[in-house]
Coordinates of C-alpha atoms in Angstrom, one line a residue:
Chain A
X1143 CA 0.0 0.0 0.0
X1144 CA 1.3 3.4 -0.9
X1145 CA 0.5 6.9 -1.8
X1146 CA 0.6 7.3 -5.5
X1147 CA 0.4 10.2 -7.9
X1148 CA -0.2 10.8 -11.6
X1149 CA 0.9 13.6 -13.9
X1150 CA 1.2 13.9 -17.7
X1151 CA 0.4 10.3 -18.4
X1152 CA 2.6 8.7 -15.8
X1153 CA 2.0 7.1 -12.4
X1154 CA 4.8 8.2 -10.0
X1155 CA 5.7 8.4 -6.3
X1156 CA 3.8 11.2 -4.7
X1157 CA 7.0 13.0 -3.8
X1158 CA 8.5 12.9 -7.3
X1159 CA 9.0 16.3 -8.9
X1160 CA 7.1 15.9 -12.1
X1161 CA 5.1 19.1 -12.7
X1162 CA 6.1 21.6 -15.4
X1163 CA 7.0 25.1 -14.1
X1164 CA 4.7 26.6 -16.7
X1165 CA 1.7 24.4 -15.8
X1166 CA -1.1 26.9 -15.5
X1167 CA -2.0 25.3 -12.2
X1168 CA 1.3 26.3 -10.8
X1169 CA 1.3 29.9 -12.1
X1170 CA -2.4 30.9 -12.2
X1171 CA -4.4 28.3 -10.2
X1172 CA -6.0 28.0 -13.7
X1173 CA -7.8 24.7 -13.1
X1174 CA -10.3 22.6 -11.2
X1175 CA -10.4 19.6 -9.0
X1176 CA -12.4 17.0 -7.1
X1177 CA -11.8 14.8 -4.1
X1178 CA -13.5 11.4 -4.2
X1179 CA -13.7 9.1 -1.2
X1180 CA -13.0 5.4 -1.7
X1181 CA -14.8 3.1 0.6
X1182 CA -13.8 -0.6 0.6
X1183 CA -12.0 -0.2 -2.8
X1184 CA -15.0 1.5 -4.4
X1185 CA -15.2 5.2 -5.3
X1186 CA -18.3 6.7 -3.7
X1187 CA -20.7 8.9 -5.7
X1188 CA -18.2 8.9 -8.5
X1189 CA -20.6 10.0 -11.2
X1190 CA -21.7 12.9 -9.1
X1191 CA -18.1 14.0 -8.7
X1192 CA -17.4 13.7 -12.4
X1193 CA -20.6 15.5 -13.2
X1194 CA -19.4 18.4 -11.1
X1195 CA -15.8 18.2 -12.6
X1196 CA -17.4 18.6 -16.0
X1197 CA -19.5 21.5 -14.8
X1198 CA -16.4 23.2 -13.3
X1199 CA -14.5 22.7 -16.5
X1200 CA -17.3 24.2 -18.5
X1201 CA -17.6 27.2 -16.2
X1202 CA -13.9 28.1 -16.8
X1203 CA -14.1 27.2 -20.5
X1204 CA -11.8 24.3 -20.2
X1205 CA -12.3 21.6 -22.7
X1206 CA -11.7 18.5 -20.6
X1207 CA -10.5 16.2 -23.4
X1208 CA -11.1 13.2 -21.1
X1209 CA -14.2 11.1 -21.6
X1210 CA -16.1 9.9 -18.5
X1211 CA -14.8 6.4 -19.2
X1212 CA -11.2 7.5 -19.4
X1213 CA -11.5 9.4 -16.2
X1214 CA -13.0 6.4 -14.4
X1215 CA -10.3 4.1 -15.8
X1216 CA -7.6 6.4 -14.5
X1217 CA -9.2 6.6 -11.1
X1218 CA -9.6 2.8 -10.8
X1219 CA -6.1 2.3 -12.0
X1220 CA -4.8 4.7 -9.4
X1221 CA -6.8 2.9 -6.6
X1222 CA -5.4 -0.4 -7.8
X1223 CA -1.8 0.7 -7.9
X1224 CA -2.1 2.3 -4.4
X1225 CA -3.4 -1.0 -3.0
X1226 CA -5.6 1.1 -0.7
X1227 CA -9.1 0.0 0.2
X1228 CA -9.9 3.2 2.1
X1229 CA -8.6 6.2 0.3
X1230 CA -9.1 9.7 -1.1
X1231 CA -8.5 10.3 -4.8
X1232 CA -7.6 13.9 -5.5
X1233 CA -7.9 14.7 -9.2
X1234 CA -7.0 18.1 -10.7
X1235 CA -7.2 19.4 -14.3
X1236 CA -5.4 22.5 -15.4
X1237 CA -5.5 24.5 -18.6
X1238 CA -2.2 22.8 -19.5
X1239 CA 1.4 23.9 -19.9
X1240 CA 2.2 27.0 -21.9
X1241 CA 4.4 30.1 -21.8
X1242 CA 3.0 32.4 -19.1
X1243 CA 0.3 34.7 -20.4
X1244 CA -3.1 35.4 -19.0
X1245 CA -5.0 34.5 -22.2
X1246 CA -6.0 30.8 -22.6
X1247 CA -3.2 29.2 -24.5
X1248 CA -3.9 27.8 -28.0
X1249 CA -3.0 24.3 -29.1
X1250 CA -2.4 23.2 -25.5
X1251 CA -4.0 20.2 -23.9
X1252 CA -5.4 20.2 -20.4
X1253 CA -3.1 18.6 -17.8
X1254 CA -4.5 16.0 -15.4
X1255 CA -2.8 15.2 -12.0
X1256 CA -4.1 12.8 -9.5
X1257 CA -3.1 11.6 -6.0
X1258 CA -4.4 8.5 -4.2
X1259 CA -3.8 8.6 -0.5
X1260 CA -5.2 7.2 2.8
X1261 CA -8.3 9.2 3.8
X1262 CA -8.1 12.0 6.3
X1263 CA -8.8 10.8 9.8
X1264 CA -11.2 12.8 12.0
X1265 CA -10.4 12.2 15.7
X1266 CA -13.2 10.1 17.3
X1267 CA -13.6 12.8 19.9
X1268 CA -14.6 15.3 17.3
X1269 CA -17.1 12.9 15.7
X1270 CA -18.5 12.1 19.1
X1271 CA -18.6 15.5 20.9
X1272 CA -18.8 17.9 17.9
X1273 CA -16.6 20.8 16.9
X1274 CA -16.2 24.5 17.3
X1275 CA -16.4 26.8 14.4
X1276 CA -15.8 30.6 14.0
X1277 CA -17.6 33.1 11.8
X1278 CA -15.6 35.1 9.3
X1279 CA -16.3 37.4 6.4
X1280 CA -16.5 35.6 3.1
X1281 CA -13.8 37.4 1.1
X1282 CA -13.8 35.0 -1.8
X1283 CA -14.6 35.8 -5.4
X1284 CA -18.1 35.8 -6.9
X1285 CA -18.0 32.4 -8.5
X1286 CA -17.5 30.0 -5.6
X1287 CA -19.8 27.4 -7.4
X1288 CA -16.7 26.5 -9.4
X1289 CA -14.4 24.0 -7.7
X1290 CA -11.3 25.9 -8.8
X1291 CA -7.7 25.8 -7.6
X1292 CA -7.9 29.4 -6.4
X1293 CA -8.1 28.4 -2.8
X1294 CA -6.0 31.0 -1.0
X1295 CA -8.9 32.6 0.8
X1296 CA -10.2 29.2 1.9
X1297 CA -6.7 28.3 3.2
X1298 CA -6.5 31.6 5.1
X1299 CA -9.9 31.2 6.6
X1300 CA -9.3 27.7 7.7
X1301 CA -6.0 28.7 9.3
X1302 CA -7.6 31.6 11.2
X1303 CA -10.2 29.1 12.5
X1304 CA -7.4 26.8 13.7
X1305 CA -5.5 29.7 15.3
X1306 CA -8.7 30.4 17.2
X1307 CA -9.1 26.9 18.5
X1308 CA -11.7 26.0 16.0
X1309 CA -12.0 23.4 13.2
X1310 CA -13.7 25.3 10.6
X1311 CA -14.5 28.9 9.5
X1312 CA -18.1 29.5 8.5
X1313 CA -18.2 32.3 6.0
X1314 CA -20.6 35.3 5.9
X1315 CA -21.6 37.6 3.1
X1316 CA -22.7 40.5 5.2
X1317 CA -24.7 38.5 7.8
X1318 CA -25.7 35.7 5.4
X1319 CA -24.1 32.3 5.8
X1320 CA -22.6 31.0 2.6
X1321 CA -20.5 27.9 3.6
X1322 CA -17.4 26.7 5.4
X1323 CA -13.9 27.1 4.0
X1324 CA -14.1 23.5 2.8
X1325 CA -17.6 22.3 3.8
X1326 CA -21.3 23.1 3.5
X1327 CA -23.4 24.3 6.5
X1328 CA -26.7 23.0 7.8
X1329 CA -28.9 24.0 10.7
X1330 CA -31.9 22.4 12.3
X1331 CA -34.7 24.4 13.9
X1332 CA -38.1 23.2 15.0
X1333 CA -37.2 19.9 13.4
X1334 CA -36.6 21.4 9.9
X1335 CA -33.3 21.2 8.1
X1336 CA -32.0 24.5 6.7
X1337 CA -29.1 25.1 4.3
X1338 CA -28.2 28.0 2.1
X1339 CA -29.3 27.5 -1.5
X1340 CA -26.8 26.4 -4.2
X1341 CA -26.2 29.9 -5.7
X1342 CA -23.0 31.1 -7.3
X1343 CA -21.8 32.0 -3.8
X1344 CA -21.3 28.4 -2.7
X1345 CA -19.8 25.1 -3.9
X1346 CA -22.7 22.7 -4.1
X1347 CA -21.2 19.8 -2.2
X1348 CA -21.7 16.2 -3.3
X1349 CA -22.2 15.3 0.4
X1350 CA -24.5 18.4 0.7
X1351 CA -26.7 17.0 -2.1
X1352 CA -26.6 13.5 -0.6
X1353 CA -27.7 14.8 2.8
X1354 CA -30.6 16.7 1.3
X1355 CA -31.8 13.6 -0.5
X1356 CA -31.5 11.5 2.7
X1357 CA -33.6 14.1 4.6
X1358 CA -36.2 13.8 1.9
X1359 CA -36.2 10.0 2.1
X1360 CA -36.4 10.1 5.8
X1361 CA -39.3 12.6 5.8
X1362 CA -37.3 15.3 7.5
X1363 CA -38.6 18.6 6.3
X1364 CA -35.9 20.7 4.7
X1365 CA -35.5 24.2 3.1
X1366 CA -32.8 25.6 0.9
X1367 CA -33.0 29.2 2.0
X1368 CA -30.6 32.0 3.0
X1369 CA -29.9 31.9 6.7
X1370 CA -28.2 34.5 8.9
X1371 CA -25.5 34.0 11.6
X1372 CA -28.2 34.8 14.2
X1373 CA -30.3 32.0 12.9
X1374 CA -27.4 29.6 13.0
X1375 CA -26.5 30.5 16.6
X1376 CA -30.1 29.9 17.8
X1377 CA -30.5 26.6 15.9
X1378 CA -31.1 23.4 17.8
X1379 CA -28.4 21.6 15.8
X1380 CA -25.7 22.7 13.4
X1381 CA -23.4 20.5 11.3
X1382 CA -21.0 20.7 8.4
X1383 CA -20.5 18.3 5.5
X1384 CA -17.9 17.4 3.0
X1385 CA -16.5 14.4 1.2
X1386 CA -13.6 14.1 3.6
X1387 CA -15.4 14.7 6.9
X1388 CA -18.8 13.3 5.9
X1389 CA -20.9 15.0 8.5
X1390 CA -19.5 16.7 11.6
X1391 CA -21.7 18.1 14.3
X1392 CA -21.0 21.7 15.3
X1393 CA -21.6 22.4 19.0
X1394 CA -20.1 25.9 19.3
X1395 CA -20.2 28.9 16.9
X1396 CA -17.8 31.6 18.1
X1397 CA -18.8 31.9 21.8
X1398 CA -22.3 30.6 21.3
X1399 CA -23.1 27.0 22.4
X1400 CA -25.5 25.3 20.0
X1401 CA -28.5 23.6 21.6
X1402 CA -27.3 21.7 24.7
X1403 CA -23.7 21.7 23.5
X1404 CA -23.9 18.1 22.2
X1405 CA -24.4 16.6 18.8
X1406 CA -28.2 16.4 18.2
X1407 CA -30.4 13.5 17.2
X1408 CA -31.2 14.6 13.6
X1409 CA -27.4 15.1 12.8
X1410 CA -26.8 11.5 14.1
X1411 CA -29.7 10.1 12.1
X1412 CA -28.5 11.8 8.9
X1413 CA -24.9 10.6 9.4
X1414 CA -26.0 7.1 10.0
X1415 CA -28.1 7.1 6.8
X1416 CA -25.2 8.6 4.9
X1417 CA -22.9 5.8 6.1
X1418 CA -25.5 3.3 5.0
X1419 CA -25.1 4.5 1.5
X1420 CA -21.6 3.1 1.1
X1421 CA -21.5 0.6 4.0
X1422 CA -23.5 -2.3 2.7
Chain B
X1029 CA 20.7 33.2 -24.9
X1030 CA 17.9 31.0 -23.5
X1031 CA 14.9 30.9 -21.3
X1032 CA 15.8 29.6 -18.0
X1033 CA 14.0 28.4 -14.9
X1034 CA 14.7 27.7 -11.3
X1035 CA 13.0 25.5 -8.7
X1036 CA 14.0 24.0 -5.4
X1037 CA 17.6 25.3 -5.6
X1038 CA 18.3 24.3 -9.2
X1039 CA 18.6 26.2 -12.5
X1040 CA 16.9 24.1 -15.2
X1041 CA 15.5 24.4 -18.7
X1042 CA 12.1 26.1 -18.6
X1043 CA 10.4 23.0 -20.0
X1044 CA 11.8 20.6 -17.5
X1045 CA 9.3 19.0 -15.2
X1046 CA 10.6 19.8 -11.8
X1047 CA 7.7 20.9 -9.5
X1048 CA 6.4 18.7 -6.8
X1049 CA 2.8 17.6 -7.2
X1050 CA 2.1 18.7 -3.7
X1051 CA 3.6 22.1 -4.0
X1052 CA 0.9 24.4 -2.6
X1053 CA 1.2 26.6 -5.6
X1054 CA 0.0 23.7 -7.8
X1055 CA -2.9 22.6 -5.5
X1056 CA -4.1 25.8 -3.8
X1057 CA -2.5 28.8 -5.6
X1058 CA -1.0 29.3 -2.1
X1059 CA 1.7 31.8 -3.0
X1060 CA 2.7 35.1 -4.4
X1061 CA 4.8 36.4 -7.3
X1062 CA 6.5 39.4 -9.0
X1063 CA 7.4 40.1 -12.6
X1064 CA 10.6 42.3 -12.9
X1065 CA 11.6 43.9 -16.2
X1066 CA 15.3 43.7 -17.1
X1067 CA 16.5 46.6 -19.3
X1068 CA 20.0 46.3 -20.8
X1069 CA 20.9 43.6 -18.3
X1070 CA 19.7 45.6 -15.2
X1071 CA 16.6 44.8 -13.2
X1072 CA 14.4 47.9 -13.2
X1073 CA 12.9 49.1 -9.9
X1074 CA 14.0 45.9 -8.2
X1075 CA 13.8 47.1 -4.7
X1076 CA 10.3 48.3 -5.2
X1077 CA 9.3 44.8 -6.5
X1078 CA 11.0 43.0 -3.6
X1079 CA 9.3 45.4 -1.2
X1080 CA 6.0 44.4 -2.6
X1081 CA 7.0 40.7 -2.6
X1082 CA 7.7 41.0 1.1
X1083 CA 4.4 42.8 1.7
X1084 CA 2.5 40.1 -0.3
X1085 CA 4.2 37.4 1.7
X1086 CA 3.4 39.1 5.0
X1087 CA -0.3 39.5 3.9
X1088 CA -0.7 35.8 3.5
X1089 CA 1.4 35.0 6.6
X1090 CA 4.2 33.4 4.6
X1091 CA 7.7 33.7 6.1
X1092 CA 9.9 34.3 3.1
X1093 CA 13.1 32.7 4.5
X1094 CA 15.0 34.6 1.8
X1095 CA 16.9 37.7 2.6
X1096 CA 16.8 40.7 0.2
X1097 CA 20.4 39.9 -0.7
X1098 CA 19.7 36.3 -1.5
X1099 CA 16.7 37.2 -3.7
X1100 CA 18.8 39.7 -5.6
X1101 CA 21.7 37.2 -6.0
X1102 CA 19.3 34.7 -7.4
X1103 CA 17.7 37.1 -9.8
X1104 CA 21.2 38.3 -11.0
X1105 CA 22.3 34.7 -11.4
X1106 CA 19.2 33.9 -13.5
X1107 CA 19.8 36.9 -15.7
X1108 CA 23.4 36.0 -16.2
X1109 CA 22.6 32.3 -17.0
X1110 CA 19.9 33.4 -19.5
X1111 CA 22.4 35.6 -21.4
X1112 CA 19.5 38.0 -22.0
X1113 CA 19.9 41.7 -21.9
X1114 CA 16.2 42.4 -22.3
X1115 CA 14.2 40.1 -20.2
X1116 CA 11.4 39.5 -17.8
X1117 CA 12.1 37.7 -14.5
X1118 CA 9.1 35.9 -13.1
X1119 CA 9.6 35.0 -9.4
X1120 CA 7.1 33.0 -7.4
X1121 CA 7.1 31.9 -3.8
X1122 CA 4.7 29.3 -2.4
X1123 CA 4.0 28.0 1.0
X1124 CA 6.1 25.0 0.1
X1125 CA 5.5 21.3 -0.5
X1126 CA 3.4 19.3 2.0
X1127 CA 0.5 16.8 2.1
X1128 CA -2.6 18.5 0.9
X1129 CA -4.5 20.1 3.7
X1130 CA -5.9 23.6 3.8
X1131 CA -4.0 24.5 7.0
X1132 CA -0.6 26.1 6.7
X1133 CA 1.9 23.2 6.8
X1134 CA 4.3 23.0 9.7
X1135 CA 8.0 22.5 9.3
X1136 CA 7.8 23.3 5.6
X1137 CA 10.0 25.8 3.9
X1138 CA 8.6 28.2 1.2
X1139 CA 9.4 27.1 -2.3
X1140 CA 10.8 29.6 -4.8
X1141 CA 10.5 29.3 -8.6
X1142 CA 11.8 31.7 -11.1
X1143 CA 11.8 32.0 -14.9
X1144 CA 13.9 34.4 -17.0
X1145 CA 12.5 35.0 -20.5
X1146 CA 12.6 37.6 -23.3
X1147 CA 10.2 40.4 -22.5
X1148 CA 6.7 40.4 -23.9
X1149 CA 6.5 42.3 -27.2
X1150 CA 3.8 44.9 -27.6
X1151 CA 3.1 45.4 -31.4
X1152 CA 4.2 48.9 -32.5
X1153 CA 0.7 49.5 -33.9
X1154 CA -0.8 49.2 -30.4
X1155 CA 1.9 51.5 -28.9
X1156 CA 1.3 54.1 -31.6
X1157 CA -2.5 54.0 -32.1
X1158 CA -3.6 52.8 -28.7
X1159 CA -5.8 49.9 -27.7
X1160 CA -9.4 49.0 -27.0
X1161 CA -10.6 47.8 -23.6
X1162 CA -13.9 46.5 -22.4
X1163 CA -15.6 47.0 -19.0
X1164 CA -16.4 44.0 -16.9
X1165 CA -17.7 43.3 -13.4
X1166 CA -14.8 42.8 -11.0
X1167 CA -15.6 39.3 -9.6
X1168 CA -12.3 38.9 -7.7
X1169 CA -11.8 38.4 -4.0
X1170 CA -11.6 41.2 -1.4
X1171 CA -7.8 41.3 -1.1
X1172 CA -6.6 42.2 -4.6
X1173 CA -3.8 44.2 -3.0
X1174 CA -2.0 40.9 -2.6
X1175 CA -0.1 39.7 -5.7
X1176 CA -1.2 36.1 -5.2
X1177 CA -1.2 33.1 -7.5
X1178 CA -5.1 33.0 -7.4
X1179 CA -5.4 34.5 -10.9
X1180 CA -8.3 32.6 -12.4
X1181 CA -10.7 35.6 -12.4
X1182 CA -8.0 37.8 -14.0
X1183 CA -7.3 35.1 -16.6
X1184 CA -11.0 34.8 -17.5
X1185 CA -11.5 38.6 -17.6
X1186 CA -8.5 39.0 -20.0
X1187 CA -9.8 36.1 -22.2
X1188 CA -13.2 37.8 -22.4
X1189 CA -11.6 41.0 -23.5
X1190 CA -9.7 39.2 -26.2
X1191 CA -12.8 37.4 -27.4
X1192 CA -14.4 40.9 -27.8
X1193 CA -11.6 42.2 -29.9
X1194 CA -10.0 44.1 -26.9
X1195 CA -6.7 44.0 -25.2
X1196 CA -7.7 44.5 -21.6
X1197 CA -10.7 44.2 -19.3
X1198 CA -11.2 47.2 -17.0
X1199 CA -12.9 45.9 -13.9
X1200 CA -15.8 47.5 -12.1
X1201 CA -17.1 47.1 -8.5
X1202 CA -20.6 48.4 -9.2
X1203 CA -19.8 51.4 -11.3
X1204 CA -16.4 52.1 -9.7
X1205 CA -13.3 51.3 -11.7
X1206 CA -10.8 49.2 -9.8
X1207 CA -8.1 48.2 -12.3
X1208 CA -7.4 46.1 -15.4
X1209 CA -7.0 42.3 -15.3
X1210 CA -3.3 42.8 -15.3
X1211 CA -2.8 46.5 -15.3
X1212 CA -3.7 49.8 -13.5
X1213 CA -6.0 52.4 -15.0
X1214 CA -5.4 56.1 -15.4
X1215 CA -7.6 58.9 -16.9
X1216 CA -6.9 62.5 -17.7
X1217 CA -9.5 65.2 -17.5
X1218 CA -9.0 68.9 -17.7
X1219 CA -5.3 68.2 -17.6
X1220 CA -5.5 66.4 -14.3
X1221 CA -4.4 62.7 -13.9
X1222 CA -6.8 60.5 -12.1
X1223 CA -6.3 56.9 -10.9
X1224 CA -8.2 54.8 -8.3
X1225 CA -6.5 54.8 -4.8
X1226 CA -4.5 51.9 -3.7
X1227 CA -7.1 50.2 -1.5
X1228 CA -7.4 46.5 -0.8
X1229 CA -9.4 46.3 -4.1
X1230 CA -6.4 46.9 -6.4
X1231 CA -2.8 45.8 -6.8
X1232 CA -0.7 48.8 -6.3
X1233 CA 1.5 48.5 -9.5
X1234 CA 5.1 49.4 -9.4
X1235 CA 4.6 51.1 -12.7
X1236 CA 1.5 52.8 -11.3
X1237 CA 3.6 54.3 -8.5
X1238 CA 6.4 55.3 -10.9
X1239 CA 3.9 57.1 -13.1
X1240 CA 2.4 59.0 -10.2
X1241 CA 5.9 60.1 -9.1
X1242 CA 6.7 61.2 -12.7
X1243 CA 3.5 63.2 -12.8
X1244 CA 4.5 64.9 -9.6
X1245 CA 8.0 65.7 -10.9
X1246 CA 6.6 67.0 -14.2
X1247 CA 4.1 69.2 -12.4
X1248 CA 1.1 67.4 -13.8
X1249 CA -1.7 67.6 -11.2
X1250 CA -2.9 64.2 -10.1
X1251 CA -5.6 62.7 -7.8
X1252 CA -5.9 59.2 -6.4
X1253 CA -9.7 59.1 -6.2
X1254 CA -12.4 56.6 -7.0
X1255 CA -13.6 57.1 -10.6
X1256 CA -16.7 55.7 -12.3
X1257 CA -16.9 54.1 -15.8
X1258 CA -18.8 57.2 -16.8
X1259 CA -15.9 59.4 -15.8
X1260 CA -13.5 57.1 -17.7
X1261 CA -15.6 57.2 -20.9
X1262 CA -15.7 61.0 -20.9
X1263 CA -12.0 61.4 -20.1
X1264 CA -9.6 63.2 -22.5
X1265 CA -7.0 60.5 -22.3
X1266 CA -7.0 57.0 -20.8
X1267 CA -4.1 54.6 -20.3
X1268 CA -3.1 51.4 -18.5
X1269 CA 0.2 50.6 -16.9
X1270 CA 2.1 47.5 -15.9
X1271 CA 5.6 46.2 -15.7
X1272 CA 5.3 44.3 -19.0
X1273 CA 3.4 46.9 -21.1
X1274 CA 4.8 50.0 -19.4
X1275 CA 2.1 52.5 -20.5
X1276 CA -0.4 51.8 -23.2
X1277 CA -2.9 54.4 -24.4
X1278 CA -6.5 53.4 -24.4
X1279 CA -8.5 54.9 -27.3
X1280 CA -11.7 53.0 -26.9
X1281 CA -13.7 51.7 -23.9
X1282 CA -16.5 49.3 -25.1
X1283 CA -18.1 51.4 -27.8
X1284 CA -17.0 54.8 -26.6
X1285 CA -14.1 56.5 -28.3
X1286 CA -11.8 58.3 -25.9
X1287 CA -11.0 61.9 -26.7
X1288 CA -10.3 62.2 -30.4
X1289 CA -9.5 58.4 -30.7
X1290 CA -5.8 58.9 -30.6
X1291 CA -3.2 58.6 -27.9
X1292 CA -3.1 62.0 -26.1
X1293 CA -0.1 64.2 -25.3
X1294 CA 0.0 63.7 -21.5
X1295 CA 0.1 59.9 -22.0
X1296 CA 3.0 60.3 -24.4
X1297 CA 4.8 62.7 -22.1
X1298 CA 4.5 60.3 -19.1
X1299 CA 5.6 57.3 -21.2
X1300 CA 8.7 59.1 -22.4
X1301 CA 9.6 60.2 -18.9
X1302 CA 9.1 56.6 -17.8
X1303 CA 11.5 55.3 -20.5
X1304 CA 14.0 57.9 -19.4
X1305 CA 14.1 56.2 -16.0
X1306 CA 15.8 53.1 -17.4
X1307 CA 17.2 54.3 -20.7
X1308 CA 20.2 56.4 -19.8

């Protein structure tokens, strides 16, 4: 079992230096990515991730030049070579390698890189007792629905959370919640599940969509509506979702304790149902 | 004479594949950069560029780990190895190479890459007759004063300009001009030079600062104030500045012709004075 990477048609050790200096990923962040979770050797919600990869590509006018089948073959080949049963596949496609100019290069093919690694481990304590988050201004660009490589604001927001003893930064446009620095946000009030709608201001998480579908199947009422930080603080339950963390209960927002300060029953019910989707 | 590149302590051919997959430049755009123009073998306004590099680093909490002297030595060594008298030095510093997590990695050194290449050539016709620009919404993040690698919105704005037969996109926050996708914007009205102030919304160009200083020395009145697109369209002269293009007259903004549709006298005067700074 090993961490493995892929660039320009070759599988390599993840620490190998293999990327061209003039890859537009390296010089402009001019590309898109996905992270896919592998459970028991099988990529979870792979078509949903590849749908979104294609949407991201289209949004930045990048012609993928990879069929769905080819992308799947590569991902399966990466998993096989890694020997990992539990893994995360990181896949990134940039506008290719070309002399540095802002304009899209002509006659250049997109460049795909990939990494297959063991999944991120969330400490049991955080799963069990929930996490603290902080609120921060959303300083990102206008098109956060694109899963692009321009992640500096997300990186800085996450770091600020960490330095304040928190695990995630929940971002605000004025007083409206958008999402976390690498997660979507949900709140439960009077038994109804609330999450901000999938506008251009948020990345419509694959896990987010799965949770909404689960809520529907379980008969939990839900609303995709704009919510304020005040609404969040006074919710009965709050949680965040992403491919890596699945669903993590939030028990504190800045100095405000959520509900009784413990993960709530609906959060647990949704997480269990989510796990059932891959754990059969 | 050749194009030359540098990464992780080595000078290499610019097409060599030498960057680590997990360089945070490649995966997050988590870094900063500068472009320095070399005239007759000498870097122009080098200290100003290195000042800004240090400011950008500080703004993203990146400890440079390169002294001013070391940076200069590297740049001079690159110029020497390239054999170029007229060149552009591109220098980029990322938060280093580390397993992919949003949080700033610990115990990781920043990674410097550099490229030395012949300067961009602006066709004489554009220099002589001026260029067309288009107006576009500024969709970038809140901290454009940082010269970061998160350039996707700039890339997309420039491309849109190109596809509309223009050379640059002038960006607007509501109806206020910020800057071009890779340039600063100036307008002249009643003999006074106007340019938007260096807030967090714009990158304070080294050429921008030089032009303001020149205006001061020449006794041309100037104001750093917010200007609208309406003001721009009704200006007597408009021009854009950057290290690569120096000063380029703008003779058309969308469908509006500026002044008499020809580069104006103050633009020419400022460009000549700018050239005199290096051409001695």
